[in-house]
Structure formats: C-alpha cells, structure tokens
CSV table of C-alpha atoms and ligand atoms in Angstrom, one decimal:
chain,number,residue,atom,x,y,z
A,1,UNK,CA,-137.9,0.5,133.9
A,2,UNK,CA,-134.3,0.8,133.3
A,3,UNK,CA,-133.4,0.8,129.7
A,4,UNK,CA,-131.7,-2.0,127.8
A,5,UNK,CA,-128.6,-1.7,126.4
A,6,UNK,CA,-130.1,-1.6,122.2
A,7,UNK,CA,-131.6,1.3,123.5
A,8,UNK,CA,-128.8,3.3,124.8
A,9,UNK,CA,-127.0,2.6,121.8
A,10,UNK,CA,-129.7,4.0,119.6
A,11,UNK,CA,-129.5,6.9,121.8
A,12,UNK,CA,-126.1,7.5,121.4
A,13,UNK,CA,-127.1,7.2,117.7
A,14,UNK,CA,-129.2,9.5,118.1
A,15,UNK,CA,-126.8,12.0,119.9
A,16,UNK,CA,-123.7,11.6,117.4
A,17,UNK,CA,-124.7,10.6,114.3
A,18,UNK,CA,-126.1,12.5,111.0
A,19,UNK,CA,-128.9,11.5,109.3
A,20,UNK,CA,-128.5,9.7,106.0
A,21,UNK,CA,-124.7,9.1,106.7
A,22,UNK,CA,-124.3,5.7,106.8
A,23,UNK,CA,-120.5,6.4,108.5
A,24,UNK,CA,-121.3,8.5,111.0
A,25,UNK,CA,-124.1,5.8,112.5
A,26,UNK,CA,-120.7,3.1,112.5
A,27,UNK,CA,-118.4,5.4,114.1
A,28,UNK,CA,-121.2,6.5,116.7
A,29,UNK,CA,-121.9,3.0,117.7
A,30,UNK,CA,-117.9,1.8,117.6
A,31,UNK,CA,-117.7,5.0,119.7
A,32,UNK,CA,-120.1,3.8,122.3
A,33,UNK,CA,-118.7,0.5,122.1
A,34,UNK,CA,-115.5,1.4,122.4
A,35,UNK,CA,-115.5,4.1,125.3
A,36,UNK,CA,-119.3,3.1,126.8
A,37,UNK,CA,-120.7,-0.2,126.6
A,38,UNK,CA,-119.3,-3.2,124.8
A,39,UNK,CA,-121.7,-4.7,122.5
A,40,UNK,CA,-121.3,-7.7,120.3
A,41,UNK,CA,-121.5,-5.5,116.6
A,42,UNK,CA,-118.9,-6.9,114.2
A,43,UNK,CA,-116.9,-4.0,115.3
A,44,UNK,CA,-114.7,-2.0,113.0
A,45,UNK,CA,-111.8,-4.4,112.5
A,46,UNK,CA,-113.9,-7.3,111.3
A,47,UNK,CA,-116.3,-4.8,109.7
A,48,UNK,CA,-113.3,-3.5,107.5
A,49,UNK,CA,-113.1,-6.9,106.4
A,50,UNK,CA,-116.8,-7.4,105.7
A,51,UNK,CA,-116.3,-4.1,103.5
A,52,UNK,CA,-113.7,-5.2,101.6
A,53,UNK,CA,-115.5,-9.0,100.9
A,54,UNK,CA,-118.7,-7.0,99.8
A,55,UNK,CA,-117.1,-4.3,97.8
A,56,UNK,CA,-115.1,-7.0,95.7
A,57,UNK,CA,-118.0,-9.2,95.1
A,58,UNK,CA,-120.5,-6.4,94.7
A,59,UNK,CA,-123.6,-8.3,95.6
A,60,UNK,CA,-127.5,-7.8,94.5
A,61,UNK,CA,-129.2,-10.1,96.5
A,62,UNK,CA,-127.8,-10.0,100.4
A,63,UNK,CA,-129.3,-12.4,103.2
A,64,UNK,CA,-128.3,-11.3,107.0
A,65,UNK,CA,-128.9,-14.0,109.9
A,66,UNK,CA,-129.3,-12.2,113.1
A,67,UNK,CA,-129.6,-8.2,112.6
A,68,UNK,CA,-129.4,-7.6,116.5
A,69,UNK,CA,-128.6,-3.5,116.5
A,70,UNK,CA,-128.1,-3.0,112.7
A,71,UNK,CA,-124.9,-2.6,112.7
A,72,UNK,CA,-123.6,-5.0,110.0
A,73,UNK,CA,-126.6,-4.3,108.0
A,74,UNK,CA,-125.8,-0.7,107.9
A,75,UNK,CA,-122.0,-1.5,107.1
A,76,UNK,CA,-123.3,-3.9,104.2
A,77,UNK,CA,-126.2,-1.5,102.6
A,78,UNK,CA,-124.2,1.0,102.7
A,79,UNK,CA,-121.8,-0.5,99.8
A,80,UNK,CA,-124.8,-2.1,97.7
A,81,UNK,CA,-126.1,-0.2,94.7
A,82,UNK,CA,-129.5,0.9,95.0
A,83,UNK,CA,-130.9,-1.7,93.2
A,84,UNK,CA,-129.6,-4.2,95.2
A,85,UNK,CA,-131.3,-5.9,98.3
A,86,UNK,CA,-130.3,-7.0,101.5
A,87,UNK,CA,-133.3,-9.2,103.5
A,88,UNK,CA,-132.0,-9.4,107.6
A,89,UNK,CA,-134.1,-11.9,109.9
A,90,UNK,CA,-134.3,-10.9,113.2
A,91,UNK,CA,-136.5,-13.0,115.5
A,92,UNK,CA,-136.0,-10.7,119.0
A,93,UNK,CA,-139.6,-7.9,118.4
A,94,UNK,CA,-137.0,-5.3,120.6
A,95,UNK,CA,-133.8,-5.2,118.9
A,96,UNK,CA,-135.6,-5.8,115.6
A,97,UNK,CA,-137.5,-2.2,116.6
A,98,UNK,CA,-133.8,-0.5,117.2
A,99,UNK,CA,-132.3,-1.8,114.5
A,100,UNK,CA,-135.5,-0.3,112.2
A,101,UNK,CA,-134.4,2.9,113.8
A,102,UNK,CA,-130.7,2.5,113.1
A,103,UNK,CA,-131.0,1.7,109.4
A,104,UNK,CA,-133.5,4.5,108.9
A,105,UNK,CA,-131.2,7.0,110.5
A,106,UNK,CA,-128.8,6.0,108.1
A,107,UNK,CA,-130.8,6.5,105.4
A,108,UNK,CA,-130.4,2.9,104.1
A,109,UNK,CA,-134.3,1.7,104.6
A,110,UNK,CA,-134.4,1.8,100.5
A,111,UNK,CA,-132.8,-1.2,100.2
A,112,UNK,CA,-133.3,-2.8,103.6
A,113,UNK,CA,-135.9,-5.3,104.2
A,114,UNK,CA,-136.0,-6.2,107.9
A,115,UNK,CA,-138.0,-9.4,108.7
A,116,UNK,CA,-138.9,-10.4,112.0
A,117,UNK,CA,-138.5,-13.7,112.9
A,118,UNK,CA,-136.5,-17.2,113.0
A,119,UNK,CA,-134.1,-17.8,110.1
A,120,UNK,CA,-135.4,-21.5,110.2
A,121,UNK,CA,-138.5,-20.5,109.5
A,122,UNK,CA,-138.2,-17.4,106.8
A,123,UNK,CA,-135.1,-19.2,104.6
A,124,UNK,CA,-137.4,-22.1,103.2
A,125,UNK,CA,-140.0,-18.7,102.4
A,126,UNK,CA,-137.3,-16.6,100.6
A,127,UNK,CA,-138.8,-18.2,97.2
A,128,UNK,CA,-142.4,-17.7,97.6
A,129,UNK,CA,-142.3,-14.8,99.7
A,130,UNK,CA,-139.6,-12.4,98.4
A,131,UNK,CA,-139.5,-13.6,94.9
A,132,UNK,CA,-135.4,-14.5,95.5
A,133,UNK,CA,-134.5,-17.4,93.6
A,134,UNK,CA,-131.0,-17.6,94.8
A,135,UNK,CA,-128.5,-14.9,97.1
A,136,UNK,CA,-125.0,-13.7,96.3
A,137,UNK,CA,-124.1,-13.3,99.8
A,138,UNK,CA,-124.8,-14.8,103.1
A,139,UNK,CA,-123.5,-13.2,106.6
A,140,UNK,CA,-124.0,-15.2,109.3
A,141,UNK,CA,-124.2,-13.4,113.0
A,142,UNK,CA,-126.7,-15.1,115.1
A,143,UNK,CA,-127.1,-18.0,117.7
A,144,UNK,CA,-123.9,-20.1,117.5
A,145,UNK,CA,-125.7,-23.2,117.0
A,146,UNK,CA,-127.4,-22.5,114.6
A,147,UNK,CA,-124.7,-21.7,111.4
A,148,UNK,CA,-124.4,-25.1,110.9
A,149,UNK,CA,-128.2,-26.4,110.4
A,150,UNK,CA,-129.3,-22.8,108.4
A,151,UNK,CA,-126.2,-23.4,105.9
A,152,UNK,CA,-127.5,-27.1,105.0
A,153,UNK,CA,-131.2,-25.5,104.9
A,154,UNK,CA,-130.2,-22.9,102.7
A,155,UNK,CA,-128.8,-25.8,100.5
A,156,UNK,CA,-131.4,-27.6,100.3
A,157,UNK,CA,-133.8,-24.8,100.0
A,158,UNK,CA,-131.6,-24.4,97.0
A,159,UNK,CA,-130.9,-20.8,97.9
A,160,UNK,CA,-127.1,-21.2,96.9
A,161,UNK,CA,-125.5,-20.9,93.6
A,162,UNK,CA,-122.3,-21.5,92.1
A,163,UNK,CA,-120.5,-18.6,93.3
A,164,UNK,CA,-122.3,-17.6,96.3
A,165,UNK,CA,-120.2,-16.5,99.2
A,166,UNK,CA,-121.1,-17.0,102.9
A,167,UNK,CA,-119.2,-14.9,105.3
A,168,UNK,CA,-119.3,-16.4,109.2
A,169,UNK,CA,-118.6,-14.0,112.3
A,170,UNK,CA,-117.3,-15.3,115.0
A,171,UNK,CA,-115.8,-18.4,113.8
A,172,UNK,CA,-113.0,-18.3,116.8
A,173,UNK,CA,-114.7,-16.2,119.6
A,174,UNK,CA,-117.5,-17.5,120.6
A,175,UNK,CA,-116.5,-20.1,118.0
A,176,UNK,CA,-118.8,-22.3,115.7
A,177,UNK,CA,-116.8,-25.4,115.6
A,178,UNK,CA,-119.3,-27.6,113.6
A,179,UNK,CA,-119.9,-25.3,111.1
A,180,UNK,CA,-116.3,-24.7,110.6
A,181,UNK,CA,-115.3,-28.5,110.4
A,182,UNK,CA,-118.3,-28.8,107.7
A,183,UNK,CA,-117.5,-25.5,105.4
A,184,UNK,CA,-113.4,-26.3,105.6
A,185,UNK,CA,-113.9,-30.0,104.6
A,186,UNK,CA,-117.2,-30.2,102.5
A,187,UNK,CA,-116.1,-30.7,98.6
A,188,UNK,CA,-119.1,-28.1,98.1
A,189,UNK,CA,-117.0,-25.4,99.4
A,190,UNK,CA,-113.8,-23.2,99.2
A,191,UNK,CA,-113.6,-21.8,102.5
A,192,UNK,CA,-110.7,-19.4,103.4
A,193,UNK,CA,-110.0,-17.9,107.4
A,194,UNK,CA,-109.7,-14.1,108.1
A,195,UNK,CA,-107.6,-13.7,111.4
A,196,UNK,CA,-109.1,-10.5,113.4
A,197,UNK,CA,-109.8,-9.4,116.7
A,198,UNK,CA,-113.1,-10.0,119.1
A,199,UNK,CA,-114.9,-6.5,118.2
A,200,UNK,CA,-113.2,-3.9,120.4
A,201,UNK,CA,-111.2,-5.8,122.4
A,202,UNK,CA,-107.5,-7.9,121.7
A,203,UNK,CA,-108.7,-11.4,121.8
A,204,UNK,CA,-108.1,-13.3,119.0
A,205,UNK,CA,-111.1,-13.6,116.6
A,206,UNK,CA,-111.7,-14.4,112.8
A,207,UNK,CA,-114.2,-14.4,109.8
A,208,UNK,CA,-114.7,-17.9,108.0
A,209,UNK,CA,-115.0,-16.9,104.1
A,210,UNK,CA,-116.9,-19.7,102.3
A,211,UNK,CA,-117.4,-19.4,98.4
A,212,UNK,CA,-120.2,-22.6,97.5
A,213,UNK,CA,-119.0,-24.5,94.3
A,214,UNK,CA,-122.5,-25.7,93.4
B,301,LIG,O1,-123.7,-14.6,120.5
B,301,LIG,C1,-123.4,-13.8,119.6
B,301,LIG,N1,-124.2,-13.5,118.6
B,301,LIG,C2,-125.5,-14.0,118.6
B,301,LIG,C3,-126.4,-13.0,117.9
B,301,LIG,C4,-127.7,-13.1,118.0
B,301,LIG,C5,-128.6,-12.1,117.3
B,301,LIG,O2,-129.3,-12.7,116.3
B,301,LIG,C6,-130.7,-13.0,116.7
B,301,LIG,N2,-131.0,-14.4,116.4
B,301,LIG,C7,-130.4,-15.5,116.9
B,301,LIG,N3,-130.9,-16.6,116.3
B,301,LIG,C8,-131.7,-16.2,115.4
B,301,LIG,C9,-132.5,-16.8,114.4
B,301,LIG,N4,-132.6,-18.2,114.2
B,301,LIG,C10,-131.9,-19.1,115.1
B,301,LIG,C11,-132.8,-19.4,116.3
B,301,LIG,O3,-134.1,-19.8,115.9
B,301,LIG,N5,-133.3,-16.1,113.5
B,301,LIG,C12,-133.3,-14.8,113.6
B,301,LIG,N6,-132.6,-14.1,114.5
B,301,LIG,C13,-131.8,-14.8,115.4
B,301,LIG,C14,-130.7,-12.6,118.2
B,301,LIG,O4,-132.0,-12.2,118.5
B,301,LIG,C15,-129.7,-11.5,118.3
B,301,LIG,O5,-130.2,-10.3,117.8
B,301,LIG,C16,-122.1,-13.1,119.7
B,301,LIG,C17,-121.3,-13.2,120.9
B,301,LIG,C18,-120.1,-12.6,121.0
B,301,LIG,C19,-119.3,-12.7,122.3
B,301,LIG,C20,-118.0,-12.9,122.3
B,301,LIG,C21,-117.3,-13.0,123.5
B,301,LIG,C22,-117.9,-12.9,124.7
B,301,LIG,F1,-117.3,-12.9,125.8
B,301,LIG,C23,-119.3,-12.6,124.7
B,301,LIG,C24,-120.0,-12.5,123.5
B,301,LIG,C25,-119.5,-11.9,119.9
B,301,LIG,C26,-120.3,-11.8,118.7
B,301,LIG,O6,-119.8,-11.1,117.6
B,301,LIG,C27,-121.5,-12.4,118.6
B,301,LIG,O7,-122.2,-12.3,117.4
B,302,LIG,MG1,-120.8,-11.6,115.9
C-alpha cells in the first residue's frame, strides 16, 4: 500500500538528519515541508516563537495536546533541562508510532513521555497517573474544537497554577474562535496575540499567548 505522508516525512528524517541533533531533525522536516510536501508542523516561523516563549519561561513540567509528527515536541525538548518533562497525548496509534521515531532520532526520548490517546481522557489522569500536580506550560495543537473544552478541563482538573502559560497554534488559520473569545476575555487570564505566518506558506497566522492568573 502506498505510504502516508508521516511516513515519508520520517524518511526524509531518516535521510537528512543526524542522530541526537535535535536541529538537524527541524531543518530536515521544514526542508521536506518546505520543498516536498506541506505538512501542518508549527513550521519554523511559529516554531521560533515557541522557542523563544519556552526559553524565557524555562519550564519543568510541559503538557503537549496533539503530537501528530513530533515536530513541536522535538522543538520544545530540545530547550528543557534534563530534568524537566514534557508528557504529549497523541490519540492517532500511526502518527503516535512516527513521532516515537522522530523524538528518538533526536535523541530527546529522555525527557519525552509520549502517551497515546485522547486528551479528554489522559488530562483528568495527569495526577494519579504521572504524579504531576500542576504544569508550567501548555501547547495546544490538536482538533480545533477541542482547545476550548481541554482548557476549562485542565481547570477544573486543577492542572493550572498561577503562572502557568498556555501557548495556542493556530489561533487565526484554521482559527479557534471560541477559545480565543474565552482566553482574551476571561478575568482568569492574560492573554497576548503573536502575529505569524501559516507554517510554510504567506497566509496570515498567529499564536494566542495565555498566562492563567489563578
Ligand atoms: O488541524 C490542524 N491540527 C490538528 C492536529 C491534530 C493532531 O492532534 C491529534 N489529536 C487531535 N485531537 C486529539 C485529542 N483530543 C481531542 C479529540 O478527542 N487527543 C489527542 N490527540 C489529538 C491528531 O491525531 C493529530 O495528530 C491544523 C491544521 C492546519 C491547516 C491550516 C490551513 C489549511 F489549509 C489546512 C490545515 C494547520 C495547523 O497548524 C494545524 O495544527
Ligand atoms: Mg498547528
């Protein structure tokens, strides 16, 4: 059968990149991206962003919602110290399976923890089942649809402390209008808009920066 498009991308991992170098896996799959297939990674403009949100707040305990290729996960482990741990929930068995690959060619399964399955159902388990009491930073990457209702479950899963920042892709292109409506005029949040570009392309997109006052 003809392969999927996860998997040529891991191939052109495979082809490009070094082992253990977290930067050469992100420049091998903006390259593919870029010149090969489009693919709907954070991309390097918005990832340069990410960077810069996750090197200033220099976070220990990371939750990622939708880990699709592993290419945000890489681009976030790869700035944590190494006692510092990123959980990613991926519910899809086939790109959890690349993305395993991915992180482990960058060297970066040491402070990975991929899990698969629905956010829904892993956020109210974070206590019990990982030991986290509460996270330092949130991306959020999956389904649309579904920013919104994980945001007020990670609330009242009491995941969120003073202080914790949640960092929304997309927030323009697809767009998440209910989330943004509820982040940008709660009184629980300071929430602040990053202007950017749809990965690899010129159409307006932006990250929604979202610090929760507790
Ligand atoms: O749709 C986009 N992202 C979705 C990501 C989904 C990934 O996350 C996984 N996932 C989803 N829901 C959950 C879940 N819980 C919720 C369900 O239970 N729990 C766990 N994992 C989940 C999926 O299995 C995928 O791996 C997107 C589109 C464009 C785009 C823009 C313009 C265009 F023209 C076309 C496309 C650009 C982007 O940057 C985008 O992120
Ligand atoms: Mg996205």
């Amino acid at each position: 059968t003809r392969s999927t498009r996860p998997q040529r991308l891991l191939n052109a991992v495979r082809k490009h990149a070094t082992r253990g170098d977290p930067q050469s896996v992100i420049s091998a799959i903006d390259h593919f991206c870029r010149h090969s297939e489009w693919a709907m990674n954070i991309g390097d403009e918005k990832g340069s962003i990410l960077d810069s949100v996750v090197s200033e707040l220099n976070p220990e305990k990371v939750l990622e919602l939708g880990t699709y290729c592993g290419y945000s996960t890489v681009r976030i482990a790869r700035l944590l110290p190494p006692g510092a741990r990123l959980i990613t929930l991926e519910f899809n068995a086939d790109y959890a399976a690349i993305a395993r690959q991915v992180i482990a060619l960058a060297g970066l399964e040491d402070r990975v923890q991929l899990v698969e399955g629905a956010s829904e159902d892993w956020i109210p388990r974070m206590k019990e089942h990982f030991g986290i009491e509460t996270f330092d930073f949130v991306f959020l990457d999956h389904w649309k649809d579904r920013y919104l209702p994980d945001t007020k479950l990670m609330e009242d899963c009491g995941l969120l402390r003073k202080g914790t920042v949640l960092l929304a892709d997309n927030v323009i292109c697809p767009g998440v209008p209910d989330y943004l409506q509820y982040v940008r005029n709660s009184l629980s949040y300071k929430s602040c808009y990053f202007k950017s570009h749809l990965e690899y392309t010129k159409a307006e997109d932006g990250l929604e920066k979202s610090v929760f006052l507790g």
